[in-house]
Amino acid sequence: MKRYLLILLAALASLAVCAALALAVIERPEARTDLPRVVAHSTEHAGAPHPITAVLLDFRSYDTLLEVAVLLVAVVVALALREAQPDGPDRMGLDNPLLRAVMSWLLPLMVLVAAYLLWAGSTRPGGAFQAAAVLAAAGVLLRLAGVRLGGFAGERGARRLRALLVLGPAVFVAVGAGTALGGRAFLDYPADWAGGLILAIELALTLSIALALLSLFRLAPPQSDVERLPERRRRTRE
């Protein structure tokens, strides 16, 4: 009875949230400011000529910093869960020569695409998040093929990985602290330095976000399900 009551309360709460969201959309007030025109006008004074990059790393840089911080917290939680519930040795990888042959051609192309997305982000759609996603996908392919990243093995490798994970947020905060110490607002870039500072932040963010996404994939515990698979098949046949 208690279980059905909890389900009913959850359903009612979900309906209330949906109704509130629908009402907010229906009763949305008319915009008093033409934001696209304001952004287009302000982009001329930003460090990036593309409006999306200017919004993410100049006009709304606080939001981007917090997004990266949330991603870093997710990795920290995944590390804590893995240490609290170890699931045995890591046996991820497919012994497939065809996959390795394809990777030898595909990985350099993915790295090149990631570099292009990072560089093109200042003048067209792209940037650190897109480039990091491509690099993380390359790392996932390496993991699936059983290729270990030797630079992150052992205790020293773990320290190196953690340092690179915090590199992006650290550079972000350091740039903001520098602008604040220079008499400006936090993350209010000087006009002459804005382009270089944004590029430095994006370079650091690309490495940190890529390693964060790859770490979340690596820290997922698929071995427990794989180990029980033969037993499940045997029970199914019986």
mmCIF file with all atom_site columns, C-alpha atoms in Angstrom, residues 52-229:
data_model
loop_
_atom_site.group_PDB
_atom_site.id
_atom_site.type_symbol
_atom_site.label_atom_id
_atom_site.label_alt_id
_atom_site.label_comp_id
_atom_site.label_asym_id
_atom_site.label_entity_id
_atom_site.label_seq_id
_atom_site.pdbx_PDB_ins_code
_atom_site.Cartn_x
_atom_site.Cartn_y
_atom_site.Cartn_z
_atom_site.occupancy
_atom_site.B_iso_or_equiv
_atom_site.pdbx_formal_charge
_atom_site.auth_seq_id
_atom_site.auth_comp_id
_atom_site.auth_asym_id
_atom_site.auth_atom_id
_atom_site.pdbx_PDB_model_num
ATOM 1   C CA . ILE A 1 52  ? 27.745 31.446  -29.904 1.00 0.00 ? 52  ILE A CA 1
ATOM 2   C CA . THR A 1 53  ? 31.364 31.450  -28.722 1.00 0.00 ? 53  THR A CA 1
ATOM 3   C CA . ALA A 1 54  ? 30.999 35.052  -27.557 1.00 0.00 ? 54  ALA A CA 1
ATOM 4   C CA . VAL A 1 55  ? 27.924 34.157  -25.494 1.00 0.00 ? 55  VAL A CA 1
ATOM 5   C CA . LEU A 1 56  ? 29.426 31.018  -23.962 1.00 0.00 ? 56  LEU A CA 1
ATOM 6   C CA . LEU A 1 57  ? 32.872 32.367  -23.095 1.00 0.00 ? 57  LEU A CA 1
ATOM 7   C CA . ASP A 1 58  ? 32.300 36.109  -22.778 1.00 0.00 ? 58  ASP A CA 1
ATOM 8   C CA . PHE A 1 59  ? 28.731 37.203  -22.077 1.00 0.00 ? 59  PHE A CA 1
ATOM 9   C CA . ARG A 1 60  ? 27.771 34.073  -20.079 1.00 0.00 ? 60  ARG A CA 1
ATOM 10  C CA . SER A 1 61  ? 31.176 32.831  -19.006 1.00 0.00 ? 61  SER A CA 1
ATOM 11  C CA . TYR A 1 62  ? 29.886 32.173  -15.461 1.00 0.00 ? 62  TYR A CA 1
ATOM 12  C CA . ASP A 1 63  ? 27.454 29.570  -16.801 1.00 0.00 ? 63  ASP A CA 1
ATOM 13  C CA . THR A 1 64  ? 30.142 27.824  -18.841 1.00 0.00 ? 64  THR A CA 1
ATOM 14  C CA . LEU A 1 65  ? 32.458 27.697  -15.834 1.00 0.00 ? 65  LEU A CA 1
ATOM 15  C CA . LEU A 1 66  ? 29.714 26.147  -13.705 1.00 0.00 ? 66  LEU A CA 1
ATOM 16  C CA . GLU A 1 67  ? 28.897 23.599  -16.439 1.00 0.00 ? 67  GLU A CA 1
ATOM 17  C CA . VAL A 1 68  ? 32.515 22.424  -16.471 1.00 0.00 ? 68  VAL A CA 1
ATOM 18  C CA . ALA A 1 69  ? 32.510 22.318  -12.669 1.00 0.00 ? 69  ALA A CA 1
ATOM 19  C CA . VAL A 1 70  ? 29.396 20.108  -12.686 1.00 0.00 ? 70  VAL A CA 1
ATOM 20  C CA . LEU A 1 71  ? 31.089 17.735  -15.131 1.00 0.00 ? 71  LEU A CA 1
ATOM 21  C CA . LEU A 1 72  ? 34.145 17.583  -12.870 1.00 0.00 ? 72  LEU A CA 1
ATOM 22  C CA . VAL A 1 73  ? 31.940 16.820  -9.856  1.00 0.00 ? 73  VAL A CA 1
ATOM 23  C CA . ALA A 1 74  ? 30.347 13.950  -11.812 1.00 0.00 ? 74  ALA A CA 1
ATOM 24  C CA . VAL A 1 75  ? 33.803 12.458  -12.403 1.00 0.00 ? 75  VAL A CA 1
ATOM 25  C CA . VAL A 1 76  ? 34.672 12.815  -8.708  1.00 0.00 ? 76  VAL A CA 1
ATOM 26  C CA . VAL A 1 77  ? 31.444 11.009  -7.755  1.00 0.00 ? 77  VAL A CA 1
ATOM 27  C CA . ALA A 1 78  ? 32.182 8.246   -10.281 1.00 0.00 ? 78  ALA A CA 1
ATOM 28  C CA . LEU A 1 79  ? 35.673 7.831   -8.827  1.00 0.00 ? 79  LEU A CA 1
ATOM 29  C CA . ALA A 1 80  ? 34.253 7.602   -5.322  1.00 0.00 ? 80  ALA A CA 1
ATOM 30  C CA . LEU A 1 81  ? 31.688 4.996   -6.366  1.00 0.00 ? 81  LEU A CA 1
ATOM 31  C CA . ARG A 1 82  ? 34.312 2.908   -8.140  1.00 0.00 ? 82  ARG A CA 1
ATOM 32  C CA . GLU A 1 83  ? 36.610 2.972   -5.103  1.00 0.00 ? 83  GLU A CA 1
ATOM 33  C CA . ALA A 1 84  ? 33.726 2.112   -2.772  1.00 0.00 ? 84  ALA A CA 1
ATOM 34  C CA . GLN A 1 85  ? 32.450 -0.749  -4.942  1.00 0.00 ? 85  GLN A CA 1
ATOM 35  C CA . PRO A 1 86  ? 35.324 -2.223  -6.933  1.00 0.00 ? 86  PRO A CA 1
ATOM 36  C CA . ASP A 1 87  ? 34.176 -4.743  -9.512  1.00 0.00 ? 87  ASP A CA 1
ATOM 37  C CA . GLY A 1 88  ? 37.368 -6.640  -10.179 1.00 0.00 ? 88  GLY A CA 1
ATOM 38  C CA . PRO A 1 89  ? 40.070 -6.191  -12.797 1.00 0.00 ? 89  PRO A CA 1
ATOM 39  C CA . ASP A 1 90  ? 39.365 -4.150  -15.901 1.00 0.00 ? 90  ASP A CA 1
ATOM 40  C CA . ARG A 1 91  ? 38.949 -6.513  -18.853 1.00 0.00 ? 91  ARG A CA 1
ATOM 41  C CA . MET A 1 92  ? 37.405 -4.055  -21.267 1.00 0.00 ? 92  MET A CA 1
ATOM 42  C CA . GLY A 1 93  ? 38.501 -4.556  -24.858 1.00 0.00 ? 93  GLY A CA 1
ATOM 43  C CA . LEU A 1 94  ? 37.758 -6.522  -28.003 1.00 0.00 ? 94  LEU A CA 1
ATOM 44  C CA . ASP A 1 95  ? 40.467 -8.660  -29.543 1.00 0.00 ? 95  ASP A CA 1
ATOM 45  C CA . ASN A 1 96  ? 39.474 -7.711  -33.061 1.00 0.00 ? 96  ASN A CA 1
ATOM 46  C CA . PRO A 1 97  ? 42.223 -7.046  -35.638 1.00 0.00 ? 97  PRO A CA 1
ATOM 47  C CA . LEU A 1 98  ? 39.736 -5.384  -37.980 1.00 0.00 ? 98  LEU A CA 1
ATOM 48  C CA . LEU A 1 99  ? 38.815 -2.833  -35.324 1.00 0.00 ? 99  LEU A CA 1
ATOM 49  C CA . ARG A 1 100 ? 42.480 -2.065  -34.688 1.00 0.00 ? 100 ARG A CA 1
ATOM 50  C CA . ALA A 1 101 ? 43.132 -1.666  -38.413 1.00 0.00 ? 101 ALA A CA 1
ATOM 51  C CA . VAL A 1 102 ? 40.210 0.734   -38.797 1.00 0.00 ? 102 VAL A CA 1
ATOM 52  C CA . MET A 1 103 ? 41.348 2.688   -35.741 1.00 0.00 ? 103 MET A CA 1
ATOM 53  C CA . SER A 1 104 ? 44.818 3.230   -37.204 1.00 0.00 ? 104 SER A CA 1
ATOM 54  C CA . TRP A 1 105 ? 43.132 5.232   -39.977 1.00 0.00 ? 105 TRP A CA 1
ATOM 55  C CA . LEU A 1 106 ? 40.265 6.711   -38.006 1.00 0.00 ? 106 LEU A CA 1
ATOM 56  C CA . LEU A 1 107 ? 42.039 8.052   -34.906 1.00 0.00 ? 107 LEU A CA 1
ATOM 57  C CA . PRO A 1 108 ? 44.320 10.554  -36.715 1.00 0.00 ? 108 PRO A CA 1
ATOM 58  C CA . LEU A 1 109 ? 41.279 11.827  -38.593 1.00 0.00 ? 109 LEU A CA 1
ATOM 59  C CA . MET A 1 110 ? 39.339 12.262  -35.328 1.00 0.00 ? 110 MET A CA 1
ATOM 60  C CA . VAL A 1 111 ? 42.206 14.189  -33.753 1.00 0.00 ? 111 VAL A CA 1
ATOM 61  C CA . LEU A 1 112 ? 42.356 16.404  -36.848 1.00 0.00 ? 112 LEU A CA 1
ATOM 62  C CA . VAL A 1 113 ? 38.584 16.997  -36.712 1.00 0.00 ? 113 VAL A CA 1
ATOM 63  C CA . ALA A 1 114 ? 38.817 17.884  -33.016 1.00 0.00 ? 114 ALA A CA 1
ATOM 64  C CA . ALA A 1 115 ? 41.601 20.381  -33.703 1.00 0.00 ? 115 ALA A CA 1
ATOM 65  C CA . TYR A 1 116 ? 39.568 21.921  -36.520 1.00 0.00 ? 116 TYR A CA 1
ATOM 66  C CA . LEU A 1 117 ? 36.447 22.222  -34.347 1.00 0.00 ? 117 LEU A CA 1
ATOM 67  C CA . LEU A 1 118 ? 38.472 23.926  -31.634 1.00 0.00 ? 118 LEU A CA 1
ATOM 68  C CA . TRP A 1 119 ? 40.105 26.369  -34.030 1.00 0.00 ? 119 TRP A CA 1
ATOM 69  C CA . ALA A 1 120 ? 36.921 27.079  -35.997 1.00 0.00 ? 120 ALA A CA 1
ATOM 70  C CA . GLY A 1 121 ? 34.891 27.747  -32.861 1.00 0.00 ? 121 GLY A CA 1
ATOM 71  C CA . SER A 1 122 ? 35.817 31.419  -32.865 1.00 0.00 ? 122 SER A CA 1
ATOM 72  C CA . THR A 1 123 ? 34.317 32.126  -36.301 1.00 0.00 ? 123 THR A CA 1
ATOM 73  C CA . ARG A 1 124 ? 31.697 29.384  -36.775 1.00 0.00 ? 124 ARG A CA 1
ATOM 74  C CA . PRO A 1 125 ? 29.866 26.663  -34.762 1.00 0.00 ? 125 PRO A CA 1
ATOM 75  C CA . GLY A 1 126 ? 32.343 24.556  -32.810 1.00 0.00 ? 126 GLY A CA 1
ATOM 76  C CA . GLY A 1 127 ? 34.604 25.050  -29.841 1.00 0.00 ? 127 GLY A CA 1
ATOM 77  C CA . ALA A 1 128 ? 35.902 23.246  -26.785 1.00 0.00 ? 128 ALA A CA 1
ATOM 78  C CA . PHE A 1 129 ? 32.853 21.089  -26.013 1.00 0.00 ? 129 PHE A CA 1
ATOM 79  C CA . GLN A 1 130 ? 32.527 19.757  -29.561 1.00 0.00 ? 130 GLN A CA 1
ATOM 80  C CA . ALA A 1 131 ? 36.261 19.148  -29.915 1.00 0.00 ? 131 ALA A CA 1
ATOM 81  C CA . ALA A 1 132 ? 36.354 17.421  -26.529 1.00 0.00 ? 132 ALA A CA 1
ATOM 82  C CA . ALA A 1 133 ? 33.468 15.142  -27.511 1.00 0.00 ? 133 ALA A CA 1
ATOM 83  C CA . VAL A 1 134 ? 35.367 13.990  -30.607 1.00 0.00 ? 134 VAL A CA 1
ATOM 84  C CA . LEU A 1 135 ? 38.550 13.380  -28.589 1.00 0.00 ? 135 LEU A CA 1
ATOM 85  C CA . ALA A 1 136 ? 36.560 11.472  -25.970 1.00 0.00 ? 136 ALA A CA 1
ATOM 86  C CA . ALA A 1 137 ? 35.040 9.312   -28.725 1.00 0.00 ? 137 ALA A CA 1
ATOM 87  C CA . ALA A 1 138 ? 38.557 8.526   -29.934 1.00 0.00 ? 138 ALA A CA 1
ATOM 88  C CA . GLY A 1 139 ? 39.484 7.498   -26.406 1.00 0.00 ? 139 GLY A CA 1
ATOM 89  C CA . VAL A 1 140 ? 36.392 5.291   -26.162 1.00 0.00 ? 140 VAL A CA 1
ATOM 90  C CA . LEU A 1 141 ? 37.440 3.519   -29.367 1.00 0.00 ? 141 LEU A CA 1
ATOM 91  C CA . LEU A 1 142 ? 40.872 2.906   -27.875 1.00 0.00 ? 142 LEU A CA 1
ATOM 92  C CA . ARG A 1 143 ? 39.295 1.457   -24.757 1.00 0.00 ? 143 ARG A CA 1
ATOM 93  C CA . LEU A 1 144 ? 36.985 -0.791  -26.750 1.00 0.00 ? 144 LEU A CA 1
ATOM 94  C CA . ALA A 1 145 ? 39.965 -2.108  -28.676 1.00 0.00 ? 145 ALA A CA 1
ATOM 95  C CA . GLY A 1 146 ? 41.779 -2.890  -25.430 1.00 0.00 ? 146 GLY A CA 1
ATOM 96  C CA . VAL A 1 147 ? 44.446 -0.233  -25.916 1.00 0.00 ? 147 VAL A CA 1
ATOM 97  C CA . ARG A 1 148 ? 45.571 1.137   -22.583 1.00 0.00 ? 148 ARG A CA 1
ATOM 98  C CA . LEU A 1 149 ? 46.677 4.735   -22.193 1.00 0.00 ? 149 LEU A CA 1
ATOM 99  C CA . GLY A 1 150 ? 50.031 4.154   -20.546 1.00 0.00 ? 150 GLY A CA 1
ATOM 100 C CA . GLY A 1 151 ? 50.424 7.764   -19.482 1.00 0.00 ? 151 GLY A CA 1
ATOM 101 C CA . PHE A 1 152 ? 47.542 7.379   -17.016 1.00 0.00 ? 152 PHE A CA 1
ATOM 102 C CA . ALA A 1 153 ? 48.510 4.025   -15.495 1.00 0.00 ? 153 ALA A CA 1
ATOM 103 C CA . GLY A 1 154 ? 49.674 3.642   -11.915 1.00 0.00 ? 154 GLY A CA 1
ATOM 104 C CA . GLU A 1 155 ? 49.756 6.184   -9.129  1.00 0.00 ? 155 GLU A CA 1
ATOM 105 C CA . ARG A 1 156 ? 51.677 8.771   -11.149 1.00 0.00 ? 156 ARG A CA 1
ATOM 106 C CA . GLY A 1 157 ? 49.285 8.348   -14.045 1.00 0.00 ? 157 GLY A CA 1
ATOM 107 C CA . ALA A 1 158 ? 46.321 8.863   -11.716 1.00 0.00 ? 158 ALA A CA 1
ATOM 108 C CA . ARG A 1 159 ? 47.854 12.109  -10.456 1.00 0.00 ? 159 ARG A CA 1
ATOM 109 C CA . ARG A 1 160 ? 48.493 13.225  -14.021 1.00 0.00 ? 160 ARG A CA 1
ATOM 110 C CA . LEU A 1 161 ? 44.895 12.433  -14.959 1.00 0.00 ? 161 LEU A CA 1
ATOM 111 C CA . ARG A 1 162 ? 43.502 14.409  -12.029 1.00 0.00 ? 162 ARG A CA 1
ATOM 112 C CA . ALA A 1 163 ? 45.743 17.355  -12.849 1.00 0.00 ? 163 ALA A CA 1
ATOM 113 C CA . LEU A 1 164 ? 44.473 17.424  -16.440 1.00 0.00 ? 164 LEU A CA 1
ATOM 114 C CA . LEU A 1 165 ? 40.871 17.063  -15.261 1.00 0.00 ? 165 LEU A CA 1
ATOM 115 C CA . VAL A 1 166 ? 41.133 20.232  -13.193 1.00 0.00 ? 166 VAL A CA 1
ATOM 116 C CA . LEU A 1 167 ? 43.260 22.066  -15.779 1.00 0.00 ? 167 LEU A CA 1
ATOM 117 C CA . GLY A 1 168 ? 40.297 23.563  -17.635 1.00 0.00 ? 168 GLY A CA 1
ATOM 118 C CA . PRO A 1 169 ? 38.433 24.917  -14.596 1.00 0.00 ? 169 PRO A CA 1
ATOM 119 C CA . ALA A 1 170 ? 41.744 26.065  -13.070 1.00 0.00 ? 170 ALA A CA 1
ATOM 120 C CA . VAL A 1 171 ? 42.682 28.087  -16.158 1.00 0.00 ? 171 VAL A CA 1
ATOM 121 C CA . PHE A 1 172 ? 39.150 29.490  -16.275 1.00 0.00 ? 172 PHE A CA 1
ATOM 122 C CA . VAL A 1 173 ? 39.309 30.621  -12.646 1.00 0.00 ? 173 VAL A CA 1
ATOM 123 C CA . ALA A 1 174 ? 42.878 31.895  -13.042 1.00 0.00 ? 174 ALA A CA 1
ATOM 124 C CA . VAL A 1 175 ? 41.862 34.104  -15.967 1.00 0.00 ? 175 VAL A CA 1
ATOM 125 C CA . GLY A 1 176 ? 38.889 35.409  -13.979 1.00 0.00 ? 176 GLY A CA 1
ATOM 126 C CA . ALA A 1 177 ? 41.089 36.111  -10.954 1.00 0.00 ? 177 ALA A CA 1
ATOM 127 C CA . GLY A 1 178 ? 43.571 37.913  -13.201 1.00 0.00 ? 178 GLY A CA 1
ATOM 128 C CA . THR A 1 179 ? 40.879 40.171  -14.625 1.00 0.00 ? 179 THR A CA 1
ATOM 129 C CA . ALA A 1 180 ? 39.575 40.874  -11.113 1.00 0.00 ? 180 ALA A CA 1
ATOM 130 C CA . LEU A 1 181 ? 43.059 41.752  -9.840  1.00 0.00 ? 181 LEU A CA 1
ATOM 131 C CA . GLY A 1 182 ? 43.503 44.008  -12.858 1.00 0.00 ? 182 GLY A CA 1
ATOM 132 C CA . GLY A 1 183 ? 40.603 46.178  -11.717 1.00 0.00 ? 183 GLY A CA 1
ATOM 133 C CA . ARG A 1 184 ? 37.926 44.650  -13.953 1.00 0.00 ? 184 ARG A CA 1
ATOM 134 C CA . ALA A 1 185 ? 35.006 42.372  -13.170 1.00 0.00 ? 185 ALA A CA 1
ATOM 135 C CA . PHE A 1 186 ? 35.550 38.623  -12.840 1.00 0.00 ? 186 PHE A CA 1
ATOM 136 C CA . LEU A 1 187 ? 35.998 37.161  -16.361 1.00 0.00 ? 187 LEU A CA 1
ATOM 137 C CA . ASP A 1 188 ? 35.644 40.611  -17.929 1.00 0.00 ? 188 ASP A CA 1
ATOM 138 C CA . TYR A 1 189 ? 38.415 40.273  -20.503 1.00 0.00 ? 189 TYR A CA 1
ATOM 139 C CA . PRO A 1 190 ? 40.408 43.291  -21.666 1.00 0.00 ? 190 PRO A CA 1
ATOM 140 C CA . ALA A 1 191 ? 39.682 44.052  -25.301 1.00 0.00 ? 191 ALA A CA 1
ATOM 141 C CA . ASP A 1 192 ? 43.311 43.592  -26.408 1.00 0.00 ? 192 ASP A CA 1
ATOM 142 C CA . TRP A 1 193 ? 43.660 40.252  -24.607 1.00 0.00 ? 193 TRP A CA 1
ATOM 143 C CA . ALA A 1 194 ? 40.174 38.805  -25.034 1.00 0.00 ? 194 ALA A CA 1
ATOM 144 C CA . GLY A 1 195 ? 40.899 36.637  -28.083 1.00 0.00 ? 195 GLY A CA 1
ATOM 145 C CA . GLY A 1 196 ? 44.055 35.084  -26.626 1.00 0.00 ? 196 GLY A CA 1
ATOM 146 C CA . LEU A 1 197 ? 42.473 34.487  -23.225 1.00 0.00 ? 197 LEU A CA 1
ATOM 147 C CA . ILE A 1 198 ? 39.427 32.791  -24.741 1.00 0.00 ? 198 ILE A CA 1
ATOM 148 C CA . LEU A 1 199 ? 41.673 30.580  -26.888 1.00 0.00 ? 199 LEU A CA 1
ATOM 149 C CA . ALA A 1 200 ? 43.739 29.578  -23.831 1.00 0.00 ? 200 ALA A CA 1
ATOM 150 C CA . ILE A 1 201 ? 40.575 28.745  -21.903 1.00 0.00 ? 201 ILE A CA 1
ATOM 151 C CA . GLU A 1 202 ? 39.209 26.662  -24.783 1.00 0.00 ? 202 GLU A CA 1
ATOM 152 C CA . LEU A 1 203 ? 42.489 24.727  -25.156 1.00 0.00 ? 203 LEU A CA 1
ATOM 153 C CA . ALA A 1 204 ? 42.477 23.819  -21.468 1.00 0.00 ? 204 ALA A CA 1
ATOM 154 C CA . LEU A 1 205 ? 38.764 23.041  -21.475 1.00 0.00 ? 205 LEU A CA 1
ATOM 155 C CA . THR A 1 206 ? 39.136 20.711  -24.461 1.00 0.00 ? 206 THR A CA 1
ATOM 156 C CA . LEU A 1 207 ? 41.605 18.488  -22.601 1.00 0.00 ? 207 LEU A CA 1
ATOM 157 C CA . SER A 1 208 ? 39.648 18.525  -19.347 1.00 0.00 ? 208 SER A CA 1
ATOM 158 C CA . ILE A 1 209 ? 36.240 17.853  -20.889 1.00 0.00 ? 209 ILE A CA 1
ATOM 159 C CA . ALA A 1 210 ? 37.582 15.073  -23.133 1.00 0.00 ? 210 ALA A CA 1
ATOM 160 C CA . LEU A 1 211 ? 39.223 13.324  -20.185 1.00 0.00 ? 211 LEU A CA 1
ATOM 161 C CA . ALA A 1 212 ? 36.116 13.832  -18.046 1.00 0.00 ? 212 ALA A CA 1
ATOM 162 C CA . LEU A 1 213 ? 33.862 12.183  -20.650 1.00 0.00 ? 213 LEU A CA 1
ATOM 163 C CA . LEU A 1 214 ? 36.356 9.371   -21.156 1.00 0.00 ? 214 LEU A CA 1
ATOM 164 C CA . SER A 1 215 ? 36.670 8.891   -17.393 1.00 0.00 ? 215 SER A CA 1
ATOM 165 C CA . LEU A 1 216 ? 32.909 8.591   -16.993 1.00 0.00 ? 216 LEU A CA 1
ATOM 166 C CA . PHE A 1 217 ? 32.933 5.877   -19.660 1.00 0.00 ? 217 PHE A CA 1
ATOM 167 C CA . ARG A 1 218 ? 35.907 4.089   -18.117 1.00 0.00 ? 218 ARG A CA 1
ATOM 168 C CA . LEU A 1 219 ? 34.528 4.218   -14.568 1.00 0.00 ? 219 LEU A CA 1
ATOM 169 C CA . ALA A 1 220 ? 31.222 2.614   -15.563 1.00 0.00 ? 220 ALA A CA 1
ATOM 170 C CA . PRO A 1 221 ? 31.239 -0.981  -14.227 1.00 0.00 ? 221 PRO A CA 1
ATOM 171 C CA . PRO A 1 222 ? 30.249 -3.202  -17.179 1.00 0.00 ? 222 PRO A CA 1
ATOM 172 C CA . GLN A 1 223 ? 32.204 -6.208  -15.903 1.00 0.00 ? 223 GLN A CA 1
ATOM 173 C CA . SER A 1 224 ? 29.564 -7.265  -13.367 1.00 0.00 ? 224 SER A CA 1
ATOM 174 C CA . ASP A 1 225 ? 26.952 -7.692  -16.085 1.00 0.00 ? 225 ASP A CA 1
ATOM 175 C CA . VAL A 1 226 ? 29.402 -9.407  -18.428 1.00 0.00 ? 226 VAL A CA 1
ATOM 176 C CA . GLU A 1 227 ? 30.490 -11.863 -15.753 1.00 0.00 ? 227 GLU A CA 1
ATOM 177 C CA . ARG A 1 228 ? 26.879 -12.881 -15.069 1.00 0.00 ? 228 ARG A CA 1
ATOM 178 C CA . LEU A 1 229 ? 26.012 -13.243 -18.752 1.00 0.00 ? 229 LEU A CA 1
#
